[in-house]
JSON list of C-alpha atoms in Angstrom, two decimals:
[
{"chain": "A", "resi": 254, "resn": "MET", "atom": "CA", "xyz": [-19.27, -8.52, 2.59]},
{"chain": "A", "resi": 255, "resn": "SER", "atom": "CA", "xyz": [-22.75, -7.20, 3.12]},
{"chain": "A", "resi": 256, "resn": "ALA", "atom": "CA", "xyz": [-25.54, -9.56, 2.13]},
{"chain": "A", "resi": 257, "resn": "LEU", "atom": "CA", "xyz": [-27.17, -6.62, 0.32]},
{"chain": "A", "resi": 258, "resn": "VAL", "atom": "CA", "xyz": [-24.20, -6.16, -1.98]},
{"chain": "A", "resi": 259, "resn": "GLN", "atom": "CA", "xyz": [-23.71, -9.19, -4.19]},
{"chain": "A", "resi": 260, "resn": "PRO", "atom": "CA", "xyz": [-20.49, -10.10, -6.05]},
{"chain": "A", "resi": 261, "resn": "PRO", "atom": "CA", "xyz": [-21.93, -9.24, -9.50]},
{"chain": "A", "resi": 262, "resn": "ALA", "atom": "CA", "xyz": [-22.71, -5.71, -8.30]},
{"chain": "A", "resi": 263, "resn": "LEU", "atom": "CA", "xyz": [-19.22, -5.35, -6.84]},
{"chain": "A", "resi": 264, "resn": "ALA", "atom": "CA", "xyz": [-17.67, -6.66, -10.05]},
{"chain": "A", "resi": 265, "resn": "ALA", "atom": "CA", "xyz": [-19.69, -4.21, -12.12]},
{"chain": "A", "resi": 266, "resn": "ALA", "atom": "CA", "xyz": [-18.75, -1.32, -9.84]},
{"chain": "A", "resi": 267, "resn": "GLY", "atom": "CA", "xyz": [-15.06, -2.22, -10.01]},
{"chain": "A", "resi": 268, "resn": "THR", "atom": "CA", "xyz": [-15.18, -2.45, -13.79]},
{"chain": "A", "resi": 269, "resn": "LEU", "atom": "CA", "xyz": [-16.97, 0.88, -14.22]},
{"chain": "A", "resi": 270, "resn": "LEU", "atom": "CA", "xyz": [-14.61, 2.63, -11.83]},
{"chain": "A", "resi": 271, "resn": "GLY", "atom": "CA", "xyz": [-11.74, 1.09, -13.78]},
{"chain": "A", "resi": 272, "resn": "LEU", "atom": "CA", "xyz": [-13.03, 2.49, -17.06]},
{"chain": "A", "resi": 273, "resn": "VAL", "atom": "CA", "xyz": [-13.26, 5.98, -15.57]},
{"chain": "A", "resi": 274, "resn": "ALA", "atom": "CA", "xyz": [-9.82, 5.68, -13.96]},
{"chain": "A", "resi": 275, "resn": "GLY", "atom": "CA", "xyz": [-8.37, 4.32, -17.20]},
{"chain": "A", "resi": 276, "resn": "SER", "atom": "CA", "xyz": [-9.63, 7.31, -19.15]},
{"chain": "A", "resi": 277, "resn": "PHE", "atom": "CA", "xyz": [-7.79, 9.62, -16.77]},
{"chain": "A", "resi": 278, "resn": "VAL", "atom": "CA", "xyz": [-4.64, 7.46, -16.70]},
{"chain": "A", "resi": 279, "resn": "ALA", "atom": "CA", "xyz": [-4.51, 7.43, -20.52]},
{"chain": "A", "resi": 280, "resn": "THR", "atom": "CA", "xyz": [-4.83, 11.21, -20.64]},
{"chain": "A", "resi": 281, "resn": "VAL", "atom": "CA", "xyz": [-1.99, 11.61, -18.15]},
{"chain": "A", "resi": 282, "resn": "LEU", "atom": "CA", "xyz": [0.14, 9.11, -20.08]},
{"chain": "A", "resi": 283, "resn": "ILE", "atom": "CA", "xyz": [-0.28, 11.07, -23.31]},
{"chain": "A", "resi": 284, "resn": "ARG", "atom": "CA", "xyz": [-0.02, 14.61, -21.95]},
{"chain": "A", "resi": 285, "resn": "TRP", "atom": "CA", "xyz": [2.48, 14.47, -19.08]},
{"chain": "A", "resi": 286, "resn": "PRO", "atom": "CA", "xyz": [5.58, 13.59, -21.14]},
{"chain": "A", "resi": 287, "resn": "LYS", "atom": "CA", "xyz": [4.76, 16.58, -23.39]},
{"chain": "A", "resi": 288, "resn": "GLY", "atom": "CA", "xyz": [4.66, 18.92, -20.41]},
{"chain": "A", "resi": 289, "resn": "GLU", "atom": "CA", "xyz": [0.89, 19.28, -20.53]},
{"chain": "A", "resi": 290, "resn": "SER", "atom": "CA", "xyz": [-1.50, 18.98, -17.59]},
{"chain": "A", "resi": 291, "resn": "ALA", "atom": "CA", "xyz": [-4.30, 16.46, -17.53]},
{"chain": "A", "resi": 292, "resn": "LEU", "atom": "CA", "xyz": [-6.10, 18.42, -14.81]},
{"chain": "A", "resi": 293, "resn": "ARG", "atom": "CA", "xyz": [-6.46, 21.85, -16.38]},
{"chain": "A", "resi": 294, "resn": "GLY", "atom": "CA", "xyz": [-8.81, 22.72, -19.20]},
{"chain": "A", "resi": 295, "resn": "ARG", "atom": "CA", "xyz": [-11.53, 20.71, -20.93]},
{"chain": "A", "resi": 296, "resn": "SER", "atom": "CA", "xyz": [-10.98, 17.30, -22.44]},
{"chain": "A", "resi": 297, "resn": "ARG", "atom": "CA", "xyz": [-9.88, 17.69, -26.05]},
{"chain": "A", "resi": 298, "resn": "CYS", "atom": "CA", "xyz": [-8.80, 15.82, -29.13]},
{"chain": "A", "resi": 299, "resn": "ASP", "atom": "CA", "xyz": [-5.10, 14.96, -29.08]},
{"chain": "A", "resi": 300, "resn": "SER", "atom": "CA", "xyz": [-4.82, 15.90, -32.77]},
{"chain": "A", "resi": 301, "resn": "CYS", "atom": "CA", "xyz": [-6.91, 19.03, -33.38]},
{"chain": "A", "resi": 302, "resn": "ALA", "atom": "CA", "xyz": [-7.44, 20.17, -29.76]},
{"chain": "A", "resi": 303, "resn": "ALA", "atom": "CA", "xyz": [-11.23, 20.48, -30.28]},
{"chain": "A", "resi": 304, "resn": "ALA", "atom": "CA", "xyz": [-13.15, 20.35, -27.00]},
{"chain": "A", "resi": 305, "resn": "LEU", "atom": "CA", "xyz": [-14.95, 17.05, -26.49]},
{"chain": "A", "resi": 306, "resn": "GLY", "atom": "CA", "xyz": [-18.57, 16.81, -25.44]},
{"chain": "A", "resi": 307, "resn": "PRO", "atom": "CA", "xyz": [-20.01, 14.41, -22.86]},
{"chain": "A", "resi": 308, "resn": "LEU", "atom": "CA", "xyz": [-20.98, 11.81, -25.47]},
{"chain": "A", "resi": 309, "resn": "GLU", "atom": "CA", "xyz": [-17.39, 11.73, -26.72]},
{"chain": "A", "resi": 310, "resn": "LEU", "atom": "CA", "xyz": [-15.99, 10.98, -23.28]},
{"chain": "A", "resi": 311, "resn": "ILE", "atom": "CA", "xyz": [-17.71, 7.71, -22.43]},
{"chain": "A", "resi": 312, "resn": "PRO", "atom": "CA", "xyz": [-14.94, 5.10, -21.99]},
{"chain": "A", "resi": 313, "resn": "LEU", "atom": "CA", "xyz": [-14.93, 2.40, -24.68]},
{"chain": "A", "resi": 314, "resn": "LEU", "atom": "CA", "xyz": [-18.39, 3.29, -25.99]},
{"chain": "A", "resi": 315, "resn": "SER", "atom": "CA", "xyz": [-17.31, 6.62, -27.45]},
{"chain": "A", "resi": 316, "resn": "PHE", "atom": "CA", "xyz": [-14.34, 4.98, -29.13]},
{"chain": "A", "resi": 317, "resn": "ALA", "atom": "CA", "xyz": [-16.59, 2.34, -30.66]},
{"chain": "A", "resi": 318, "resn": "GLY", "atom": "CA", "xyz": [-19.32, 4.78, -31.64]},
{"chain": "A", "resi": 319, "resn": "LEU", "atom": "CA", "xyz": [-16.84, 7.10, -33.34]},
{"chain": "A", "resi": 320, "resn": "ARG", "atom": "CA", "xyz": [-15.06, 4.12, -34.95]},
{"chain": "A", "resi": 321, "resn": "GLY", "atom": "CA", "xyz": [-11.80, 5.21, -33.42]},
{"chain": "A", "resi": 322, "resn": "ARG", "atom": "CA", "xyz": [-11.75, 8.65, -35.05]},
{"chain": "A", "resi": 323, "resn": "CYS", "atom": "CA", "xyz": [-12.24, 12.21, -33.86]},
{"chain": "A", "resi": 324, "resn": "ARG", "atom": "CA", "xyz": [-15.68, 13.59, -34.82]},
{"chain": "A", "resi": 325, "resn": "HIS", "atom": "CA", "xyz": [-14.17, 17.01, -35.54]},
{"chain": "A", "resi": 326, "resn": "CYS", "atom": "CA", "xyz": [-11.03, 16.32, -37.59]},
{"chain": "A", "resi": 327, "resn": "GLY", "atom": "CA", "xyz": [-11.30, 12.65, -38.49]},
{"chain": "A", "resi": 328, "resn": "ALA", "atom": "CA", "xyz": [-7.90, 11.79, -37.01]},
{"chain": "A", "resi": 329, "resn": "ARG", "atom": "CA", "xyz": [-7.48, 8.41, -35.39]},
{"chain": "A", "resi": 330, "resn": "ILE", "atom": "CA", "xyz": [-8.00, 8.43, -31.63]},
{"chain": "A", "resi": 331, "resn": "ASP", "atom": "CA", "xyz": [-4.80, 7.36, -29.89]},
{"chain": "A", "resi": 332, "resn": "ALA", "atom": "CA", "xyz": [-5.10, 3.60, -29.33]},
{"chain": "A", "resi": 333, "resn": "ARG", "atom": "CA", "xyz": [-3.56, 4.06, -25.89]},
{"chain": "A", "resi": 334, "resn": "HIS", "atom": "CA", "xyz": [-6.93, 5.37, -24.69]},
{"chain": "A", "resi": 335, "resn": "LEU", "atom": "CA", "xyz": [-8.58, 2.07, -25.52]},
{"chain": "A", "resi": 336, "resn": "ALA", "atom": "CA", "xyz": [-5.73, -0.12, -24.25]},
{"chain": "A", "resi": 337, "resn": "VAL", "atom": "CA", "xyz": [-5.37, 1.68, -20.92]},
{"chain": "A", "resi": 338, "resn": "GLU", "atom": "CA", "xyz": [-9.13, 1.82, -20.31]},
{"chain": "A", "resi": 339, "resn": "LEU", "atom": "CA", "xyz": [-9.38, -1.94, -20.88]},
{"chain": "A", "resi": 340, "resn": "ALA", "atom": "CA", "xyz": [-6.40, -2.61, -18.60]},
{"chain": "A", "resi": 341, "resn": "ALA", "atom": "CA", "xyz": [-7.79, -0.35, -15.86]},
{"chain": "A", "resi": 342, "resn": "ALA", "atom": "CA", "xyz": [-11.22, -2.02, -16.13]},
{"chain": "A", "resi": 343, "resn": "ALA", "atom": "CA", "xyz": [-9.56, -5.43, -15.71]},
{"chain": "A", "resi": 344, "resn": "ILE", "atom": "CA", "xyz": [-7.73, -4.14, -12.63]},
{"chain": "A", "resi": 345, "resn": "GLY", "atom": "CA", "xyz": [-10.94, -2.82, -11.12]},
{"chain": "A", "resi": 346, "resn": "LEU", "atom": "CA", "xyz": [-12.75, -6.10, -11.82]},
{"chain": "A", "resi": 347, "resn": "ALA", "atom": "CA", "xyz": [-9.95, -8.22, -10.35]},
{"chain": "A", "resi": 348, "resn": "ALA", "atom": "CA", "xyz": [-9.75, -6.03, -7.24]},
{"chain": "A", "resi": 349, "resn": "ALA", "atom": "CA", "xyz": [-13.50, -6.23, -6.67]},
{"chain": "A", "resi": 350, "resn": "LEU", "atom": "CA", "xyz": [-13.49, -10.02, -7.00]},
{"chain": "A", "resi": 351, "resn": "ALA", "atom": "CA", "xyz": [-10.32, -10.64, -4.98]},
{"chain": "A", "resi": 352, "resn": "HIS", "atom": "CA", "xyz": [-10.84, -8.40, -1.94]},
{"chain": "A", "resi": 353, "resn": "PRO", "atom": "CA", "xyz": [-13.67, -7.10, 0.23]},
{"chain": "A", "resi": 354, "resn": "TRP", "atom": "CA", "xyz": [-14.41, -3.40, 0.31]},
{"chain": "A", "resi": 355, "resn": "PRO", "atom": "CA", "xyz": [-12.73, -1.05, 1.29]},
{"chain": "A", "resi": 356, "resn": "LEU", "atom": "CA", "xyz": [-9.58, -3.11, 0.67]},
{"chain": "A", "resi": 357, "resn": "ALA", "atom": "CA", "xyz": [-10.74, -3.56, -2.93]},
{"chain": "A", "resi": 358, "resn": "LEU", "atom": "CA", "xyz": [-10.62, 0.21, -3.43]},
{"chain": "A", "resi": 359, "resn": "LEU", "atom": "CA", "xyz": [-7.03, 0.34, -2.21]},
{"chain": "A", "resi": 360, "resn": "THR", "atom": "CA", "xyz": [-6.11, -2.62, -4.40]},
{"chain": "A", "resi": 361, "resn": "ALA", "atom": "CA", "xyz": [-7.68, -1.03, -7.46]},
{"chain": "A", "resi": 362, "resn": "GLY", "atom": "CA", "xyz": [-6.09, 2.36, -6.77]},
{"chain": "A", "resi": 363, "resn": "PHE", "atom": "CA", "xyz": [-2.69, 0.73, -6.31]},
{"chain": "A", "resi": 364, "resn": "GLY", "atom": "CA", "xyz": [-3.16, -1.14, -9.58]},
{"chain": "A", "resi": 365, "resn": "TRP", "atom": "CA", "xyz": [-4.16, 1.98, -11.52]},
{"chain": "A", "resi": 366, "resn": "TRP", "atom": "CA", "xyz": [-1.18, 3.86, -10.08]},
{"chain": "A", "resi": 367, "resn": "LEU", "atom": "CA", "xyz": [1.18, 1.07, -11.14]},
{"chain": "A", "resi": 368, "resn": "LEU", "atom": "CA", "xyz": [-0.47, 0.96, -14.57]},
{"chain": "A", "resi": 369, "resn": "LEU", "atom": "CA", "xyz": [0.59, 4.56, -15.15]},
{"chain": "A", "resi": 370, "resn": "VAL", "atom": "CA", "xyz": [4.06, 3.86, -13.76]},
{"chain": "A", "resi": 371, "resn": "ALA", "atom": "CA", "xyz": [4.48, 0.83, -16.04]},
{"chain": "A", "resi": 372, "resn": "ALA", "atom": "CA", "xyz": [3.23, 2.65, -19.14]},
{"chain": "A", "resi": 373, "resn": "LEU", "atom": "CA", "xyz": [5.44, 5.71, -18.62]},
{"chain": "A", "resi": 374, "resn": "ASP", "atom": "CA", "xyz": [8.55, 3.62, -18.08]},
{"chain": "A", "resi": 375, "resn": "LEU", "atom": "CA", "xyz": [7.74, 1.38, -21.04]},
{"chain": "A", "resi": 376, "resn": "GLU", "atom": "CA", "xyz": [7.30, 4.31, -23.41]},
{"chain": "A", "resi": 377, "resn": "HIS", "atom": "CA", "xyz": [9.79, 6.84, -22.07]},
{"chain": "A", "resi": 378, "resn": "HIS", "atom": "CA", "xyz": [12.11, 5.01, -19.62]},
{"chain": "A", "resi": 379, "resn": "TRP", "atom": "CA", "xyz": [10.89, 7.56, -17.09]},
{"chain": "A", "resi": 380, "resn": "LEU", "atom": "CA", "xyz": [9.86, 7.04, -13.46]},
{"chain": "A", "resi": 381, "resn": "PRO", "atom": "CA", "xyz": [8.77, 10.44, -12.10]},
{"chain": "A", "resi": 382, "resn": "ASP", "atom": "CA", "xyz": [9.40, 11.10, -8.41]},
{"chain": "A", "resi": 383, "resn": "ALA", "atom": "CA", "xyz": [5.80, 12.32, -8.24]},
{"chain": "A", "resi": 384, "resn": "LEU", "atom": "CA", "xyz": [4.69, 8.72, -8.82]},
{"chain": "A", "resi": 385, "resn": "THR", "atom": "CA", "xyz": [7.37, 6.69, -7.05]},
{"chain": "A", "resi": 386, "resn": "LEU", "atom": "CA", "xyz": [7.98, 8.62, -3.82]},
{"chain": "A", "resi": 387, "resn": "PRO", "atom": "CA", "xyz": [4.34, 8.90, -2.65]},
{"chain": "A", "resi": 388, "resn": "LEU", "atom": "CA", "xyz": [4.02, 5.11, -2.70]},
{"chain": "A", "resi": 389, "resn": "VAL", "atom": "CA", "xyz": [6.07, 4.90, 0.51]},
{"chain": "A", "resi": 390, "resn": "PRO", "atom": "CA", "xyz": [3.82, 7.04, 2.75]},
{"chain": "A", "resi": 391, "resn": "LEU", "atom": "CA", "xyz": [0.69, 5.67, 1.06]},
{"chain": "A", "resi": 392, "resn": "GLY", "atom": "CA", "xyz": [1.78, 2.10, 1.69]},
{"chain": "A", "resi": 393, "resn": "LEU", "atom": "CA", "xyz": [2.68, 2.81, 5.31]},
{"chain": "A", "resi": 394, "resn": "ALA", "atom": "CA", "xyz": [-0.60, 4.67, 5.87]},
{"chain": "A", "resi": 395, "resn": "ALA", "atom": "CA", "xyz": [-2.51, 1.67, 4.53]},
{"chain": "A", "resi": 396, "resn": "ALA", "atom": "CA", "xyz": [-0.55, -0.55, 6.90]},
{"chain": "A", "resi": 397, "resn": "TRP", "atom": "CA", "xyz": [-1.51, 1.57, 9.92]},
{"chain": "A", "resi": 398, "resn": "ALA", "atom": "CA", "xyz": [-5.12, 1.40, 8.74]},
{"chain": "A", "resi": 399, "resn": "GLY", "atom": "CA", "xyz": [-4.90, -2.38, 8.95]},
{"chain": "A", "resi": 400, "resn": "LEU", "atom": "CA", "xyz": [-4.97, -3.03, 5.20]},
{"chain": "A", "resi": 401, "resn": "GLY", "atom": "CA", "xyz": [-2.38, -5.57, 4.13]},
{"chain": "A", "resi": 402, "resn": "PRO", "atom": "CA", "xyz": [0.82, -6.72, 5.87]},
{"chain": "A", "resi": 403, "resn": "PRO", "atom": "CA", "xyz": [1.77, -5.17, 9.24]},
{"chain": "A", "resi": 404, "resn": "PRO", "atom": "CA", "xyz": [3.50, -1.77, 9.47]},
{"chain": "A", "resi": 405, "resn": "ILE", "atom": "CA", "xyz": [6.90, -3.05, 10.64]},
{"chain": "A", "resi": 406, "resn": "GLU", "atom": "CA", "xyz": [7.16, -5.45, 7.73]},
{"chain": "A", "resi": 407, "resn": "ARG", "atom": "CA", "xyz": [6.16, -2.69, 5.30]},
{"chain": "A", "resi": 408, "resn": "ALA", "atom": "CA", "xyz": [8.65, -0.18, 6.73]},
{"chain": "A", "resi": 409, "resn": "ALA", "atom": "CA", "xyz": [11.38, -2.80, 6.42]},
{"chain": "A", "resi": 410, "resn": "GLY", "atom": "CA", "xyz": [10.22, -3.51, 2.87]},
{"chain": "A", "resi": 411, "resn": "ALA", "atom": "CA", "xyz": [10.61, 0.15, 1.90]},
{"chain": "A", "resi": 412, "resn": "ALA", "atom": "CA", "xyz": [14.13, 0.36, 3.36]},
{"chain": "A", "resi": 413, "resn": "ILE", "atom": "CA", "xyz": [15.31, -2.99, 2.01]},
{"chain": "A", "resi": 414, "resn": "GLY", "atom": "CA", "xyz": [13.73, -2.43, -1.40]},
{"chain": "A", "resi": 415, "resn": "TRP", "atom": "CA", "xyz": [15.52, 0.87, -1.89]},
{"chain": "A", "resi": 416, "resn": "ALA", "atom": "CA", "xyz": [18.84, -0.38, -0.49]},
{"chain": "A", "resi": 417, "resn": "ALA", "atom": "CA", "xyz": [18.85, -3.53, -2.62]},
{"chain": "A", "resi": 418, "resn": "LEU", "atom": "CA", "xyz": [18.44, -1.79, -5.97]},
{"chain": "A", "resi": 419, "resn": "ALA", "atom": "CA", "xyz": [20.56, 1.22, -5.01]},
{"chain": "A", "resi": 420, "resn": "SER", "atom": "CA", "xyz": [23.40, -1.18, -4.09]},
{"chain": "A", "resi": 421, "resn": "ILE", "atom": "CA", "xyz": [23.07, -3.01, -7.41]},
{"chain": "A", "resi": 422, "resn": "ALA", "atom": "CA", "xyz": [23.10, 0.29, -9.30]},
{"chain": "A", "resi": 423, "resn": "TRP", "atom": "CA", "xyz": [26.20, 1.46, -7.39]},
{"chain": "A", "resi": 424, "resn": "ALA", "atom": "CA", "xyz": [28.03, -1.84, -7.97]},
{"chain": "A", "resi": 425, "resn": "TYR", "atom": "CA", "xyz": [27.23, -1.84, -11.69]},
{"chain": "A", "resi": 426, "resn": "ARG", "atom": "CA", "xyz": [28.45, 1.74, -12.06]},
{"chain": "A", "resi": 427, "resn": "ALA", "atom": "CA", "xyz": [31.65, 0.94, -10.18]},
{"chain": "A", "resi": 428, "resn": "LEU", "atom": "CA", "xyz": [32.39, -2.18, -12.20]},
{"chain": "A", "resi": 429, "resn": "ARG", "atom": "CA", "xyz": [31.29, -1.12, -15.67]},
{"chain": "A", "resi": 430, "resn": "GLY", "atom": "CA", "xyz": [31.89, 2.63, -15.54]},
{"chain": "A", "resi": 431, "resn": "ARG", "atom": "CA", "xyz": [28.40, 3.50, -16.77]},
{"chain": "A", "resi": 432, "resn": "GLU", "atom": "CA", "xyz": [24.88, 3.75, -15.48]},
{"chain": "A", "resi": 433, "resn": "GLY", "atom": "CA", "xyz": [22.93, 0.51, -15.57]},
{"chain": "A", "resi": 434, "resn": "MET", "atom": "CA", "xyz": [19.87, 1.59, -13.65]},
{"chain": "A", "resi": 435, "resn": "GLY", "atom": "CA", "xyz": [17.97, 4.84, -13.31]},
{"chain": "A", "resi": 436, "resn": "ALA", "atom": "CA", "xyz": [17.53, 6.56, -9.97]},
{"chain": "A", "resi": 437, "resn": "GLY", "atom": "CA", "xyz": [13.79, 5.99, -10.16]},
{"chain": "A", "resi": 438, "resn": "ASP", "atom": "CA", "xyz": [14.04, 2.20, -9.94]},
{"chain": "A", "resi": 439, "resn": "PRO", "atom": "CA", "xyz": [15.27, 2.03, -6.31]},
{"chain": "A", "resi": 440, "resn": "ARG", "atom": "CA", "xyz": [12.63, 4.61, -5.34]},
{"chain": "A", "resi": 441, "resn": "LEU", "atom": "CA", "xyz": [9.92, 2.56, -7.00]},
{"chain": "A", "resi": 442, "resn": "MET", "atom": "CA", "xyz": [11.18, -0.56, -5.24]},
{"chain": "A", "resi": 443, "resn": "ALA", "atom": "CA", "xyz": [10.95, 1.28, -1.92]},
{"chain": "A", "resi": 444, "resn": "GLY", "atom": "CA", "xyz": [7.34, 2.13, -2.68]},
{"chain": "A", "resi": 445, "resn": "LEU", "atom": "CA", "xyz": [6.55, -1.45, -3.66]},
{"chain": "A", "resi": 446, "resn": "GLY", "atom": "CA", "xyz": [8.17, -2.69, -0.47]},
{"chain": "A", "resi": 447, "resn": "ALA", "atom": "CA", "xyz": [5.99, -0.29, 1.51]},
{"chain": "A", "resi": 448, "resn": "PHE", "atom": "CA", "xyz": [2.97, -2.10, 0.08]},
{"chain": "A", "resi": 449, "resn": "VAL", "atom": "CA", "xyz": [3.89, -5.79, -0.15]},
{"chain": "A", "resi": 450, "resn": "GLY", "atom": "CA", "xyz": [6.35, -5.91, 2.76]},
{"chain": "A", "resi": 451, "resn": "ALA", "atom": "CA", "xyz": [9.92, -7.13, 3.08]},
{"chain": "A", "resi": 452, "resn": "TRP", "atom": "CA", "xyz": [9.14, -10.85, 2.87]},
{"chain": "A", "resi": 453, "resn": "GLN", "atom": "CA", "xyz": [7.48, -10.48, -0.54]},
{"chain": "A", "resi": 454, "resn": "LEU", "atom": "CA", "xyz": [10.26, -8.52, -2.24]},
{"chain": "A", "resi": 455, "resn": "PRO", "atom": "CA", "xyz": [11.97, -11.70, -3.55]},
{"chain": "A", "resi": 456, "resn": "ALA", "atom": "CA", "xyz": [8.69, -12.67, -5.23]},
{"chain": "A", "resi": 457, "resn": "VAL", "atom": "CA", "xyz": [8.49, -9.25, -6.87]},
{"chain": "A", "resi": 458, "resn": "LEU", "atom": "CA", "xyz": [12.08, -9.52, -8.12]},
{"chain": "A", "resi": 459, "resn": "LEU", "atom": "CA", "xyz": [11.53, -13.06, -9.35]},
{"chain": "A", "resi": 460, "resn": "GLY", "atom": "CA", "xyz": [8.40, -12.03, -11.21]},
{"chain": "A", "resi": 461, "resn": "ALA", "atom": "CA", "xyz": [10.15, -9.04, -12.76]},
{"chain": "A", "resi": 462, "resn": "GLY", "atom": "CA", "xyz": [13.05, -11.28, -13.82]},
{"chain": "A", "resi": 463, "resn": "LEU", "atom": "CA", "xyz": [10.73, -13.78, -15.49]},
{"chain": "A", "resi": 464, "resn": "LEU", "atom": "CA", "xyz": [8.90, -10.98, -17.29]},
{"chain": "A", "resi": 465, "resn": "GLY", "atom": "CA", "xyz": [12.25, -9.59, -18.40]},
{"chain": "A", "resi": 466, "resn": "LEU", "atom": "CA", "xyz": [13.28, -12.97, -19.82]},
{"chain": "A", "resi": 467, "resn": "ALA", "atom": "CA", "xyz": [9.97, -13.19, -21.67]},
{"chain": "A", "resi": 468, "resn": "ALA", "atom": "CA", "xyz": [10.54, -9.68, -23.07]},
{"chain": "A", "resi": 469, "resn": "VAL", "atom": "CA", "xyz": [14.03, -10.61, -24.27]},
{"chain": "A", "resi": 470, "resn": "LEU", "atom": "CA", "xyz": [12.68, -13.76, -25.90]},
{"chain": "A", "resi": 471, "resn": "ALA", "atom": "CA", "xyz": [9.99, -11.74, -27.65]},
{"chain": "A", "resi": 472, "resn": "MET", "atom": "CA", "xyz": [12.60, -9.30, -28.91]},
{"chain": "A", "resi": 473, "resn": "ARG", "atom": "CA", "xyz": [14.71, -12.14, -30.29]},
{"chain": "A", "resi": 474, "resn": "LEU", "atom": "CA", "xyz": [11.70, -13.72, -31.99]},
{"chain": "A", "resi": 475, "resn": "ARG", "atom": "CA", "xyz": [10.99, -10.37, -33.68]},
{"chain": "A", "resi": 476, "resn": "GLY", "atom": "CA", "xyz": [14.53, -10.33, -34.99]},
{"chain": "A", "resi": 477, "resn": "GLN", "atom": "CA", "xyz": [15.77, -7.57, -32.68]},
{"chain": "A", "resi": 478, "resn": "GLU", "atom": "CA", "xyz": [19.38, -7.68, -31.60]},
{"chain": "A", "resi": 479, "resn": "VAL", "atom": "CA", "xyz": [19.80, -8.11, -27.84]},
{"chain": "A", "resi": 480, "resn": "THR", "atom": "CA", "xyz": [23.15, -7.07, -26.38]},
{"chain": "A", "resi": 481, "resn": "ALA", "atom": "CA", "xyz": [24.61, -6.21, -22.98]},
{"chain": "A", "resi": 482, "resn": "THR", "atom": "CA", "xyz": [23.61, -2.59, -23.54]},
{"chain": "A", "resi": 483, "resn": "SER", "atom": "CA", "xyz": [20.01, -3.28, -24.57]},
{"chain": "A", "resi": 484, "resn": "ARG", "atom": "CA", "xyz": [17.60, -1.41, -22.29]},
{"chain": "A", "resi": 485, "resn": "LEU", "atom": "CA", "xyz": [14.63, -2.98, -20.57]},
{"chain": "A", "resi": 486, "resn": "PRO", "atom": "CA", "xyz": [12.15, -0.90, -18.57]},
{"chain": "A", "resi": 487, "resn": "LEU", "atom": "CA", "xyz": [12.85, -2.29, -15.10]},
{"chain": "A", "resi": 488, "resn": "GLY", "atom": "CA", "xyz": [10.17, -0.10, -13.56]},
{"chain": "A", "resi": 489, "resn": "THR", "atom": "CA", "xyz": [7.57, -1.61, -15.88]},
{"chain": "A", "resi": 490, "resn": "LEU", "atom": "CA", "xyz": [8.66, -5.13, -14.98]},
{"chain": "A", "resi": 491, "resn": "LEU", "atom": "CA", "xyz": [8.61, -4.39, -11.23]},
{"chain": "A", "resi": 492, "resn": "ALA", "atom": "CA", "xyz": [5.19, -2.74, -11.39]},
{"chain": "A", "resi": 493, "resn": "LEU", "atom": "CA", "xyz": [3.68, -5.62, -13.38]},
{"chain": "A", "resi": 494, "resn": "ALA", "atom": "CA", "xyz": [5.13, -8.16, -10.95]},
{"chain": "A", "resi": 495, "resn": "ALA", "atom": "CA", "xyz": [4.20, -6.32, -7.74]},
{"chain": "A", "resi": 496, "resn": "TRP", "atom": "CA", "xyz": [0.45, -5.96, -8.18]},
{"chain": "A", "resi": 497, "resn": "PRO", "atom": "CA", "xyz": [-0.31, -9.72, -8.38]},
{"chain": "A", "resi": 498, "resn": "VAL", "atom": "CA", "xyz": [1.83, -10.18, -5.27]},
{"chain": "A", "resi": 499, "resn": "TRP", "atom": "CA", "xyz": [-0.28, -7.55, -3.48]},
{"chain": "A", "resi": 500, "resn": "LEU", "atom": "CA", "xyz": [-3.45, -9.37, -4.55]},
{"chain": "A", "resi": 501, "resn": "VAL", "atom": "CA", "xyz": [-2.20, -12.45, -2.70]},
{"chain": "A", "resi": 502, "resn": "VAL", "atom": "CA", "xyz": [-0.70, -10.90, 0.45]},
{"chain": "A", "resi": 503, "resn": "ALA", "atom": "CA", "xyz": [-3.16, -8.05, 1.12]},
{"chain": "A", "resi": 504, "resn": "PRO", "atom": "CA", "xyz": [-6.09, -10.00, 2.69]}
]
């Protein structure tokens, strides 16, 4: 770390970048499932489609200044904007504090990517190929750049990650006669393996399992019935478990 760039400045930069990234991630989360692009056209209100000015697009501050409502139509601003911006800011802050630059940028970018993956799967049980498949070449490219575990371990992680979940999905279908896992889950696991490496896949699976147990317990405490056919967003659980593992193994 350069002596001219102090940790508080890095933390502030990571947080600010996270707020900007979170604003974009929230827009994608809201628009993509409806078949709308987050890249074309001006930013607009989700309710009345009025174009938003610069002062209405400042992460967190605009939400607070407008008291959570659109200035044009008075409709409530989707709370996902606030939640995702805060989560992305926390990711940027953690990345800046945990890793030196430029590794911190990769860590933050990986975290923001997984944030979108987790949110989409949580809300829609949907893992788009456009998000899962690129993780494999991106992870391998980072390995060849010397960021994180070595390339061989990461290539093995991609192959083993996909094969492990694909085998479980095939076995479940053969034994139970129905689908128990979406096709996107093995692809996501391949991408996660391409980042954390083969040796860390058990930690990712363990973390996802513990998060799943916590989710089931929360459902039971809320009075929801939990049966053998209850659906949990495995992609969300894997994404949430993988990023902390990357924080540990990347340096």
